[in-house]
mmCIF file of C-alpha atoms in Angstrom:
data_model
loop_
_atom_site.group_PDB
_atom_site.id
_atom_site.type_symbol
_atom_site.label_atom_id
_atom_site.label_comp_id
_atom_site.label_asym_id
_atom_site.label_seq_id
_atom_site.Cartn_x
_atom_site.Cartn_y
_atom_site.Cartn_z
ATOM 1 C CA MET A 16 52.994 -188.888 -136.261
ATOM 2 C CA LYS A 17 49.412 -188.365 -137.554
ATOM 3 C CA LYS A 18 47.155 -188.118 -134.466
ATOM 4 C CA ILE A 19 47.763 -186.190 -131.235
ATOM 5 C CA ILE A 20 45.571 -185.128 -128.261
ATOM 6 C CA LEU A 21 46.774 -182.270 -126.038
ATOM 7 C CA MET A 22 45.013 -182.693 -122.258
ATOM 8 C CA PRO A 23 46.759 -179.993 -120.440
ATOM 9 C CA ASP A 24 45.930 -178.586 -117.337
ATOM 10 C CA SER A 25 46.941 -175.067 -116.431
ATOM 11 C CA PHE A 26 50.537 -174.006 -115.483
ATOM 12 C CA LYS A 27 49.045 -172.149 -112.271
ATOM 13 C CA GLY A 28 50.273 -168.338 -111.850
ATOM 14 C CA THR A 29 51.777 -168.656 -115.586
ATOM 15 C CA MET A 30 49.716 -170.329 -118.423
ATOM 16 C CA SER A 31 46.121 -171.098 -118.818
ATOM 17 C CA SER A 32 45.314 -174.434 -120.187
ATOM 18 C CA ILE A 33 43.343 -172.874 -123.369
ATOM 19 C CA GLU A 34 46.921 -171.268 -123.619
ATOM 20 C CA VAL A 35 49.084 -174.283 -122.972
ATOM 21 C CA SER A 36 47.082 -176.255 -125.498
ATOM 22 C CA LYS A 37 47.724 -173.366 -128.317
ATOM 23 C CA ILE A 38 51.463 -173.383 -128.061
ATOM 24 C CA MET A 39 51.906 -177.161 -128.063
ATOM 25 C CA GLU A 40 49.670 -177.263 -131.141
ATOM 26 C CA ASN A 41 51.848 -174.117 -132.705
ATOM 27 C CA GLU A 42 55.159 -176.156 -131.875
ATOM 28 C CA ILE A 43 53.871 -179.831 -132.991
ATOM 29 C CA LYS A 44 52.854 -178.489 -136.080
ATOM 30 C CA LYS A 45 56.428 -176.916 -137.100
ATOM 31 C CA VAL A 46 57.524 -180.879 -137.129
ATOM 32 C CA TYR A 47 54.496 -182.418 -137.899
ATOM 33 C CA HIS A 48 52.782 -180.119 -140.492
ATOM 34 C CA ASP A 49 49.889 -182.489 -141.507
ATOM 35 C CA ALA A 50 48.984 -183.909 -138.136
ATOM 36 C CA SER A 51 45.346 -183.986 -136.770
ATOM 37 C CA ILE A 52 45.706 -182.449 -133.267
ATOM 38 C CA LEU A 53 42.606 -182.470 -130.993
ATOM 39 C CA ALA A 54 43.039 -180.007 -128.135
ATOM 40 C CA TYR A 55 40.826 -180.440 -124.767
ATOM 41 C CA PRO A 56 42.440 -178.243 -122.256
ATOM 42 C CA ILE A 57 41.690 -179.430 -118.618
ATOM 43 C CA ALA A 58 40.265 -177.255 -115.654
ATOM 44 C CA ASP A 59 40.028 -178.081 -112.280
ATOM 45 C CA GLY A 60 36.478 -176.953 -111.471
ATOM 46 C CA GLY A 61 37.472 -173.292 -110.900
ATOM 47 C CA GLU A 62 38.075 -170.677 -113.025
ATOM 48 C CA GLY A 63 38.186 -171.086 -116.531
ATOM 49 C CA THR A 64 36.302 -174.136 -116.127
ATOM 50 C CA ILE A 65 33.506 -173.186 -118.452
ATOM 51 C CA ASP A 66 36.041 -171.825 -121.030
ATOM 52 C CA CYS A 67 37.623 -175.561 -121.352
ATOM 53 C CA PHE A 68 34.006 -177.206 -122.073
ATOM 54 C CA LEU A 69 33.423 -174.307 -124.392
ATOM 55 C CA LYS A 70 36.847 -174.826 -126.346
ATOM 56 C CA ALA A 71 36.120 -178.527 -126.432
ATOM 57 C CA LYS A 72 32.339 -179.034 -127.140
ATOM 58 C CA LYS A 73 29.900 -176.965 -128.966
ATOM 59 C CA GLY A 74 27.873 -174.398 -127.192
ATOM 60 C CA HIS A 75 27.547 -170.661 -125.576
ATOM 61 C CA LEU A 76 28.032 -168.316 -122.818
ATOM 62 C CA LYS A 77 24.960 -166.870 -121.069
ATOM 63 C CA LYS A 78 24.993 -164.231 -118.552
ATOM 64 C CA MET A 79 23.019 -163.352 -115.961
ATOM 65 C CA TRP A 80 22.706 -161.184 -112.866
ATOM 66 C CA VAL A 81 23.065 -162.981 -109.738
ATOM 67 C CA SER A 82 24.073 -162.377 -105.769
ATOM 68 C CA ASP A 83 27.781 -162.089 -105.165
ATOM 69 C CA PRO A 84 29.010 -163.366 -101.727
ATOM 70 C CA TYR A 85 27.854 -160.733 -99.524
ATOM 71 C CA GLY A 86 24.246 -160.369 -101.135
ATOM 72 C CA GLU A 87 25.300 -157.392 -103.828
ATOM 73 C CA SER A 88 24.392 -157.963 -107.532
ATOM 74 C CA ILE A 89 27.020 -159.120 -110.028
ATOM 75 C CA GLU A 90 27.019 -160.626 -113.376
ATOM 76 C CA ALA A 91 27.983 -164.533 -113.409
ATOM 77 C CA GLU A 92 28.370 -166.498 -116.676
ATOM 78 C CA LEU A 93 26.813 -169.920 -117.372
ATOM 79 C CA GLY A 94 28.133 -172.328 -120.023
ATOM 80 C CA LEU A 95 25.118 -174.118 -122.156
ATOM 81 C CA LEU A 96 26.367 -177.053 -124.331
ATOM 82 C CA GLU A 97 24.443 -178.125 -127.360
ATOM 83 C CA ASN A 98 24.152 -181.694 -125.690
ATOM 84 C CA GLY A 99 22.214 -180.049 -122.947
ATOM 85 C CA ASP A 100 24.363 -180.101 -120.231
ATOM 86 C CA VAL A 101 24.769 -176.907 -118.136
ATOM 87 C CA ILE A 102 28.536 -175.811 -116.830
ATOM 88 C CA ILE A 103 28.550 -173.632 -113.667
ATOM 89 C CA GLU A 104 31.595 -172.110 -111.741
ATOM 90 C CA VAL A 105 30.849 -171.759 -108.380
ATOM 91 C CA ALA A 106 33.820 -168.841 -108.426
ATOM 92 C CA SER A 107 31.999 -166.819 -111.258
ATOM 93 C CA CYS A 108 29.943 -165.437 -108.538
ATOM 94 C CA ILE A 109 31.475 -166.540 -105.201
ATOM 95 C CA GLY A 110 34.927 -166.366 -106.155
ATOM 96 C CA LEU A 111 37.748 -165.899 -103.604
ATOM 97 C CA PRO A 112 39.140 -162.681 -105.543
ATOM 98 C CA LEU A 113 35.557 -161.154 -105.357
ATOM 99 C CA THR A 114 36.459 -160.642 -101.526
ATOM 100 C CA GLU A 115 40.127 -159.710 -101.696
ATOM 101 C CA ASP A 116 39.291 -156.236 -100.215
ATOM 102 C CA LYS A 117 36.847 -157.406 -97.750
ATOM 103 C CA PRO A 118 37.018 -161.149 -97.042
ATOM 104 C CA ILE A 119 34.628 -161.885 -94.282
ATOM 105 C CA PRO A 120 34.234 -165.469 -94.808
ATOM 106 C CA GLY A 121 31.700 -165.830 -91.758
ATOM 107 C CA ILE A 122 29.036 -163.762 -93.315
ATOM 108 C CA ALA A 123 29.334 -164.952 -97.341
ATOM 109 C CA THR A 124 26.798 -166.862 -99.125
ATOM 110 C CA SER A 125 26.222 -169.450 -101.548
ATOM 111 C CA PHE A 126 23.191 -168.150 -102.721
ATOM 112 C CA GLY A 127 24.277 -166.963 -106.067
ATOM 113 C CA VAL A 128 25.078 -170.144 -107.114
ATOM 114 C CA GLY A 129 21.973 -171.341 -106.423
ATOM 115 C CA GLU A 130 20.210 -168.476 -108.610
ATOM 116 C CA GLN A 131 22.200 -170.007 -111.026
ATOM 117 C CA ILE A 132 21.430 -173.457 -110.726
ATOM 118 C CA LYS A 133 17.750 -172.569 -110.520
ATOM 119 C CA ALA A 134 18.204 -170.661 -113.954
ATOM 120 C CA ALA A 135 19.394 -174.116 -115.088
ATOM 121 C CA LEU A 136 17.031 -176.579 -113.917
ATOM 122 C CA ASN A 137 14.048 -173.972 -115.246
ATOM 123 C CA SER A 138 15.457 -174.242 -118.500
ATOM 124 C CA PRO A 139 13.528 -176.637 -120.872
ATOM 125 C CA THR A 140 16.995 -177.617 -122.618
ATOM 126 C CA THR A 141 18.632 -178.342 -119.095
ATOM 127 C CA LYS A 142 19.694 -182.338 -119.411
ATOM 128 C CA ARG A 143 22.323 -182.511 -116.934
ATOM 129 C CA ILE A 144 23.988 -179.648 -114.332
ATOM 130 C CA ILE A 145 27.973 -180.021 -113.854
ATOM 131 C CA ILE A 146 29.301 -177.254 -111.052
ATOM 132 C CA GLY A 147 32.927 -176.634 -110.656
ATOM 133 C CA LEU A 148 33.596 -176.418 -106.797
ATOM 134 C CA GLY A 149 37.043 -174.768 -106.877
ATOM 135 C CA GLY A 150 37.821 -171.397 -105.866
ATOM 136 C CA SER A 151 34.859 -170.405 -103.566
ATOM 137 C CA SER A 152 34.933 -167.602 -100.691
ATOM 138 C CA THR A 153 32.060 -169.264 -98.552
ATOM 139 C CA THR A 154 31.953 -171.660 -95.852
ATOM 140 C CA ASP A 155 28.227 -172.101 -96.058
ATOM 141 C CA GLY A 156 27.650 -175.379 -96.331
ATOM 142 C CA GLY A 157 26.020 -175.225 -99.268
ATOM 143 C CA CYS A 158 22.774 -173.968 -97.451
ATOM 144 C CA GLY A 159 22.851 -170.762 -99.511
ATOM 145 C CA ILE A 160 22.169 -172.762 -102.858
ATOM 146 C CA ALA A 161 19.548 -174.646 -100.864
ATOM 147 C CA ALA A 162 17.829 -171.625 -99.822
ATOM 148 C CA ALA A 163 17.617 -169.937 -103.368
ATOM 149 C CA LEU A 164 16.201 -173.503 -104.334
ATOM 150 C CA GLY A 165 13.360 -173.572 -102.017
ATOM 151 C CA VAL A 166 15.128 -175.346 -98.566
ATOM 152 C CA LYS A 167 13.716 -173.734 -95.542
ATOM 153 C CA PHE A 168 15.958 -173.252 -92.686
ATOM 154 C CA THR A 169 14.611 -172.455 -89.357
ATOM 155 C CA ASP A 170 16.138 -171.552 -85.510
ATOM 156 C CA SER A 171 15.211 -172.882 -82.356
ATOM 157 C CA GLU A 172 12.375 -170.265 -81.977
ATOM 158 C CA GLY A 173 10.924 -171.108 -85.524
ATOM 159 C CA LYS A 174 12.024 -168.083 -87.405
ATOM 160 C CA GLU A 175 13.122 -168.902 -91.052
ATOM 161 C CA PHE A 176 17.165 -167.628 -91.824
ATOM 162 C CA ILE A 177 19.506 -167.974 -94.386
ATOM 163 C CA PRO A 178 22.288 -169.629 -92.901
ATOM 164 C CA VAL A 179 26.135 -168.387 -93.557
ATOM 165 C CA GLY A 180 29.168 -169.769 -91.909
ATOM 166 C CA GLU A 181 29.192 -167.764 -88.338
ATOM 167 C CA THR A 182 25.138 -168.943 -87.908
ATOM 168 C CA LEU A 183 25.172 -172.506 -89.470
ATOM 169 C CA ILE A 184 25.398 -173.368 -85.334
ATOM 170 C CA ASN A 185 21.823 -171.945 -85.356
ATOM 171 C CA ILE A 186 20.085 -174.104 -87.577
ATOM 172 C CA LYS A 187 17.414 -176.375 -85.599
ATOM 173 C CA ASN A 188 15.049 -177.722 -88.376
ATOM 174 C CA ILE A 189 15.550 -177.980 -92.131
ATOM 175 C CA ASP A 190 12.116 -178.172 -94.362
ATOM 176 C CA ILE A 191 12.752 -179.511 -97.893
ATOM 177 C CA SER A 192 9.127 -179.447 -98.784
ATOM 178 C CA GLY A 193 9.611 -176.007 -101.086
ATOM 179 C CA LEU A 194 12.489 -177.712 -103.155
ATOM 180 C CA ASN A 195 12.614 -176.844 -106.537
ATOM 181 C CA PRO A 196 10.346 -179.979 -108.291
ATOM 182 C CA GLN A 197 13.111 -180.099 -110.902
ATOM 183 C CA VAL A 198 15.926 -180.907 -108.729
ATOM 184 C CA ALA A 199 14.231 -184.448 -109.075
ATOM 185 C CA LYS A 200 14.432 -184.456 -112.905
ATOM 186 C CA LYS A 201 17.570 -183.366 -113.605
ATOM 187 C CA GLN A 202 21.427 -185.061 -113.122
ATOM 188 C CA ILE A 203 23.624 -182.666 -110.909
ATOM 189 C CA ILE A 204 27.243 -183.373 -110.942
ATOM 190 C CA ALA A 205 29.977 -181.897 -108.666
ATOM 191 C CA MET A 206 33.574 -181.486 -109.800
ATOM 192 C CA CYS A 207 35.365 -182.414 -106.885
ATOM 193 C CA ASP A 208 39.140 -182.259 -106.157
ATOM 194 C CA VAL A 209 39.400 -182.607 -102.626
ATOM 195 C CA GLU A 210 38.787 -185.227 -100.281
ATOM 196 C CA ASN A 211 38.113 -183.656 -97.356
ATOM 197 C CA SER A 212 35.221 -183.744 -95.180
ATOM 198 C CA LEU A 213 32.639 -181.377 -93.927
ATOM 199 C CA TYR A 214 34.023 -181.059 -90.656
ATOM 200 C CA GLY A 215 36.916 -181.496 -88.253
ATOM 201 C CA SER A 216 40.855 -181.043 -88.280
ATOM 202 C CA LYS A 217 41.038 -181.742 -91.986
ATOM 203 C CA GLY A 218 37.573 -180.302 -92.938
ATOM 204 C CA ALA A 219 36.400 -177.165 -94.687
ATOM 205 C CA ALA A 220 36.616 -174.654 -92.233
ATOM 206 C CA PHE A 221 40.203 -175.611 -90.838
ATOM 207 C CA ILE A 222 41.800 -176.489 -93.788
ATOM 208 C CA PHE A 223 40.475 -173.868 -96.195
ATOM 209 C CA GLY A 224 39.021 -171.008 -93.824
ATOM 210 C CA PRO A 225 42.649 -169.368 -93.457
ATOM 211 C CA GLN A 226 42.994 -168.789 -96.942
ATOM 212 C CA LYS A 227 39.375 -167.336 -97.169
ATOM 213 C CA GLY A 228 40.505 -164.703 -94.468
ATOM 214 C CA ALA A 229 39.111 -166.650 -91.125
ATOM 215 C CA ASP A 230 41.229 -166.567 -88.007
ATOM 216 C CA LEU A 231 41.075 -169.425 -85.179
ATOM 217 C CA ASP A 232 38.202 -168.115 -83.389
ATOM 218 C CA LEU A 233 36.146 -167.598 -86.789
ATOM 219 C CA ILE A 234 37.269 -171.171 -87.915
ATOM 220 C CA LYS A 235 36.259 -173.158 -84.650
ATOM 221 C CA LYS A 236 32.563 -171.114 -84.969
ATOM 222 C CA ILE A 237 32.369 -172.239 -88.323
ATOM 223 C CA ASP A 238 33.386 -175.713 -87.664
ATOM 224 C CA ALA A 239 30.817 -176.045 -84.817
ATOM 225 C CA GLY A 240 28.406 -174.731 -87.075
ATOM 226 C CA LEU A 241 29.177 -177.320 -89.963
ATOM 227 C CA ARG A 242 28.937 -179.996 -87.321
ATOM 228 C CA ASN A 243 25.277 -178.541 -86.195
ATOM 229 C CA LEU A 244 24.568 -178.792 -90.196
ATOM 230 C CA SER A 245 25.571 -182.259 -90.323
ATOM 231 C CA SER A 246 23.466 -183.445 -87.386
ATOM 232 C CA VAL A 247 20.408 -181.393 -88.502
ATOM 233 C CA VAL A 248 20.720 -182.862 -91.925
ATOM 234 C CA LEU A 249 20.959 -186.760 -90.748
ATOM 235 C CA ASN A 250 17.773 -185.932 -88.326
ATOM 236 C CA ASP A 251 15.467 -184.014 -90.576
ATOM 237 C CA LEU A 252 16.476 -185.909 -93.764
ATOM 238 C CA GLU A 253 18.170 -189.060 -92.953
ATOM 239 C CA ILE A 254 21.272 -188.287 -94.919
ATOM 240 C CA ASP A 255 24.429 -188.971 -93.365
ATOM 241 C CA ILE A 256 27.376 -185.893 -94.695
ATOM 242 C CA SER A 257 29.626 -186.231 -91.514
ATOM 243 C CA GLN A 258 32.376 -188.340 -93.454
ATOM 244 C CA LEU A 259 31.390 -187.359 -97.051
ATOM 245 C CA THR A 260 34.344 -188.067 -99.312
ATOM 246 C CA GLY A 261 34.636 -184.308 -100.497
ATOM 247 C CA GLY A 262 31.873 -182.865 -98.533
ATOM 248 C CA GLY A 263 34.357 -180.165 -97.814
ATOM 249 C CA ALA A 264 34.872 -178.759 -100.947
ATOM 250 C CA ALA A 265 34.108 -175.245 -101.335
ATOM 251 C CA GLY A 266 33.662 -174.680 -98.012
ATOM 252 C CA GLY A 267 31.099 -177.546 -97.721
ATOM 253 C CA ILE A 268 28.800 -177.108 -101.202
ATOM 254 C CA GLY A 269 29.801 -180.763 -101.917
ATOM 255 C CA ALA A 270 28.100 -181.772 -98.756
ATOM 256 C CA GLY A 271 25.379 -179.507 -99.157
ATOM 257 C CA LEU A 272 24.794 -180.225 -103.030
ATOM 258 C CA TYR A 273 24.840 -183.954 -102.414
ATOM 259 C CA ALA A 274 21.977 -183.613 -99.325
ATOM 260 C CA PHE A 275 20.116 -181.144 -100.855
ATOM 261 C CA LEU A 276 20.278 -181.814 -104.491
ATOM 262 C CA GLY A 277 21.017 -185.365 -104.644
ATOM 263 C CA ALA A 278 24.365 -184.484 -106.647
ATOM 264 C CA LYS A 279 27.195 -186.909 -107.424
ATOM 265 C CA LEU A 280 30.686 -185.729 -106.330
ATOM 266 C CA GLN A 281 33.384 -186.863 -108.455
ATOM 267 C CA PRO A 282 36.804 -185.979 -109.467
ATOM 268 C CA GLY A 283 36.916 -183.345 -112.461
ATOM 269 C CA ILE A 284 38.822 -185.098 -114.518
ATOM 270 C CA ASP A 285 36.321 -188.224 -114.594
ATOM 271 C CA THR A 286 33.577 -185.340 -115.077
ATOM 272 C CA ILE A 287 35.427 -184.136 -118.337
ATOM 273 C CA LEU A 288 36.821 -187.495 -119.756
ATOM 274 C CA GLU A 289 32.881 -188.559 -119.382
ATOM 275 C CA THR A 290 31.514 -185.047 -120.712
ATOM 276 C CA LEU A 291 34.042 -184.435 -123.699
ATOM 277 C CA GLN A 292 33.811 -188.700 -124.565
ATOM 278 C CA VAL A 293 37.408 -188.111 -125.100
ATOM 279 C CA GLU A 294 37.882 -192.143 -125.548
ATOM 280 C CA LYS A 295 36.038 -192.204 -128.197
ATOM 281 C CA GLU A 296 38.734 -190.227 -130.308
ATOM 282 C CA LEU A 297 41.583 -192.780 -128.848
ATOM 283 C CA SER A 298 41.417 -194.731 -132.301
ATOM 284 C CA ASN A 299 44.445 -194.547 -134.229
ATOM 285 C CA THR A 300 45.898 -191.660 -132.056
ATOM 286 C CA ASP A 301 50.003 -191.712 -131.613
ATOM 287 C CA LEU A 302 50.373 -189.970 -128.733
ATOM 288 C CA ILE A 303 48.379 -187.813 -125.697
ATOM 289 C CA ILE A 304 49.892 -185.156 -124.338
ATOM 290 C CA THR A 305 48.967 -183.737 -120.717
ATOM 291 C CA GLY A 306 50.628 -181.514 -118.005
ATOM 292 C CA GLU A 307 50.687 -178.947 -115.575
ATOM 293 C CA GLY A 308 52.661 -176.803 -113.286
ATOM 294 C CA LYS A 309 54.171 -179.160 -111.063
ATOM 295 C CA ILE A 310 54.278 -182.891 -110.800
ATOM 296 C CA ASP A 311 54.585 -184.497 -107.401
ATOM 297 C CA SER A 312 53.048 -187.103 -105.406
ATOM 298 C CA GLN A 313 49.609 -185.688 -105.112
ATOM 299 C CA SER A 314 49.331 -186.019 -108.771
ATOM 300 C CA ILE A 315 49.129 -189.689 -108.647
ATOM 301 C CA GLU A 316 45.903 -189.144 -106.381
ATOM 302 C CA GLY A 317 42.721 -188.223 -108.537
ATOM 303 C CA LYS A 318 44.197 -185.333 -110.360
ATOM 304 C CA VAL A 319 44.436 -184.541 -114.098
ATOM 305 C CA ILE A 320 47.394 -186.212 -115.147
ATOM 306 C CA SER A 321 46.593 -189.802 -113.060
ATOM 307 C CA GLY A 322 43.034 -190.064 -114.770
ATOM 308 C CA ILE A 323 44.337 -189.206 -118.414
ATOM 309 C CA ALA A 324 47.417 -191.647 -117.744
ATOM 310 C CA ARG A 325 44.823 -194.370 -116.703
ATOM 311 C CA MET A 326 42.893 -193.718 -119.817
ATOM 312 C CA ALA A 327 45.718 -194.045 -122.097
ATOM 313 C CA LYS A 328 46.934 -197.176 -120.451
ATOM 314 C CA LYS A 329 43.507 -198.473 -120.748
ATOM 315 C CA ASN A 330 43.080 -198.224 -124.849
ATOM 316 C CA GLN A 331 47.425 -198.848 -125.251
ATOM 317 C CA VAL A 332 47.796 -195.081 -125.995
ATOM 318 C CA PRO A 333 51.464 -193.362 -125.050
ATOM 319 C CA ALA A 334 51.375 -190.311 -122.855
ATOM 320 C CA ILE A 335 53.889 -188.112 -121.755
ATOM 321 C CA ALA A 336 53.655 -185.126 -119.249
ATOM 322 C CA VAL A 337 55.022 -181.667 -119.966
ATOM 323 C CA VAL A 338 55.458 -180.128 -116.681
ATOM 324 C CA GLY A 339 56.971 -177.151 -114.951
ATOM 325 C CA ASP A 340 58.692 -178.773 -111.933
ATOM 326 C CA ILE A 341 59.184 -182.429 -111.432
ATOM 327 C CA GLY A 342 58.949 -183.264 -107.747
ATOM 328 C CA GLU A 343 59.776 -186.123 -105.472
ATOM 329 C CA ASN A 344 57.930 -189.536 -105.745
ATOM 330 C CA ILE A 345 56.296 -189.807 -109.006
ATOM 331 C CA GLU A 346 58.153 -192.922 -110.104
ATOM 332 C CA SER A 347 54.603 -194.838 -109.427
ATOM 333 C CA LEU A 348 52.888 -192.527 -112.510
ATOM 334 C CA TYR A 349 54.880 -194.296 -114.741
ATOM 335 C CA ASP A 350 52.718 -197.730 -113.802
ATOM 336 C CA THR A 351 49.461 -195.770 -114.419
ATOM 337 C CA GLY A 352 50.053 -195.011 -117.942
ATOM 338 C CA ILE A 353 52.811 -192.243 -118.033
ATOM 339 C CA SER A 354 55.583 -193.003 -120.687
ATOM 340 C CA GLY A 355 57.614 -190.063 -120.091
ATOM 341 C CA ILE A 356 57.923 -186.731 -117.997
ATOM 342 C CA PHE A 357 59.818 -183.523 -119.141
ATOM 343 C CA SER A 358 60.258 -180.147 -117.261
ATOM 344 C CA ILE A 359 60.023 -177.205 -119.487
ATOM 345 C CA ASN A 360 62.565 -175.306 -117.008
ATOM 346 C CA ARG A 361 65.599 -174.805 -118.496
ATOM 347 C CA VAL A 362 67.706 -173.224 -116.137
ATOM 348 C CA ALA A 363 67.423 -173.300 -112.243
ATOM 349 C CA LYS A 364 65.855 -169.946 -111.421
ATOM 350 C CA ASP A 365 63.579 -168.744 -108.917
ATOM 351 C CA PHE A 366 59.803 -169.164 -109.877
ATOM 352 C CA GLN A 367 59.156 -165.129 -109.747
ATOM 353 C CA ILE A 368 62.011 -165.036 -112.736
ATOM 354 C CA THR A 369 61.262 -168.536 -114.772
ATOM 355 C CA LYS A 370 57.355 -167.815 -114.702
ATOM 356 C CA LYS A 371 58.065 -164.943 -117.115
ATOM 357 C CA ASN A 372 59.673 -167.314 -119.618
ATOM 358 C CA SER A 373 57.222 -169.967 -119.099
ATOM 359 C CA LYS A 374 55.622 -169.812 -122.412
ATOM 360 C CA ALA A 375 59.010 -169.274 -124.257
ATOM 361 C CA ASP A 376 60.389 -172.476 -122.395
ATOM 362 C CA LEU A 377 57.203 -174.563 -123.277
ATOM 363 C CA SER A 378 57.525 -173.909 -126.650
ATOM 364 C CA LEU A 379 61.119 -174.851 -126.830
ATOM 365 C CA THR A 380 60.582 -178.124 -124.780
ATOM 366 C CA ILE A 381 57.735 -179.203 -127.192
ATOM 367 C CA TYR A 382 59.712 -178.363 -130.427
ATOM 368 C CA ASN A 383 62.636 -180.287 -128.822
ATOM 369 C CA LEU A 384 60.721 -182.980 -128.029
ATOM 370 C CA PHE A 385 58.914 -183.496 -131.345
ATOM 371 C CA HIS A 386 62.105 -182.916 -133.553
ATOM 372 C CA PHE A 387 63.947 -185.947 -131.596
ATOM 373 C CA ILE A 388 60.674 -187.937 -132.051
ATOM 374 C CA LYS A 389 60.691 -187.189 -135.832
ATOM 375 C CA THR A 390 64.296 -187.839 -135.846
ATOM 376 C CA ILE A 391 63.919 -191.341 -134.610
ATOM 377 C CA SER A 392 61.081 -192.079 -136.211
ATOM 378 C CA SER A 393 62.396 -191.296 -139.648
#
């Protein structure tokens, strides 16, 4: 083999996608010493997204002080790529781990992300802003972001305020006349890997509220507030976000970015493949390797592996998936473009035990696989 492309997702709870890529490359080199190996570690929009872009493209980090979920100052990062793309992770300033000691989803705000976006918008080198929506602690429908960029929210008495989850219900009017004018001049893309709508039984509050610390009463209150937000947006902005696919991502930030900033919501893998221009590298490629912690029926619908499989099939390049666990009903992945699926788990043990050996297991699996490939190719 002369050219191999690595595009693994993280093995959640054990290895980051960058770690997975390094292990794969090291083991392949033991067998194919002179192979050209291109590594594109993948992140789904959550923590690690900036690192993955910077691993694959030229650029650097920029640190800045913004607001955390409760309005306190926190140092967050932006990824600045040489092509003019700015990468933002909402998790860097409003991530769920930042609220572990005091999760209060009813008052958590996305204002800090708006401050990051404002900095990117006001930079003359910015051509496009890419926002990873994974891992947020907020459920404010992106109103904090909008407020940081000049949007005004008023209640029934005409009093201006910045809505949070528990006060969304108080929004009476929205005025976007003060919106940062640079919004209209920049393309904004949201990496969105969930299809949940803004509100309802499968919406932001009911599906993601519990993991953010909301009890049933608060969930119902936030859901009613998100419904109200949708109604006011439709009335004042003439934009319908009620059934927007992905609108419920990051506590409704998906819908907010769409309504207030005109953002495009798209699967994270599509954003990555487009930004990194991986398809241009497929000429003379012998094999693509992808992978994740567990492959199952959900991997087929809009996730990393399925997106890579479609690209591989289109360009007639064989692709294999090296994973932790193999779930049920994955047969259709072979039709999308995956040629083989291999688990790194050597012995049937509880995850708490196997995760300690995950790096060694991955190393051995990759070495065995390429030793076999070389043997039958000789």
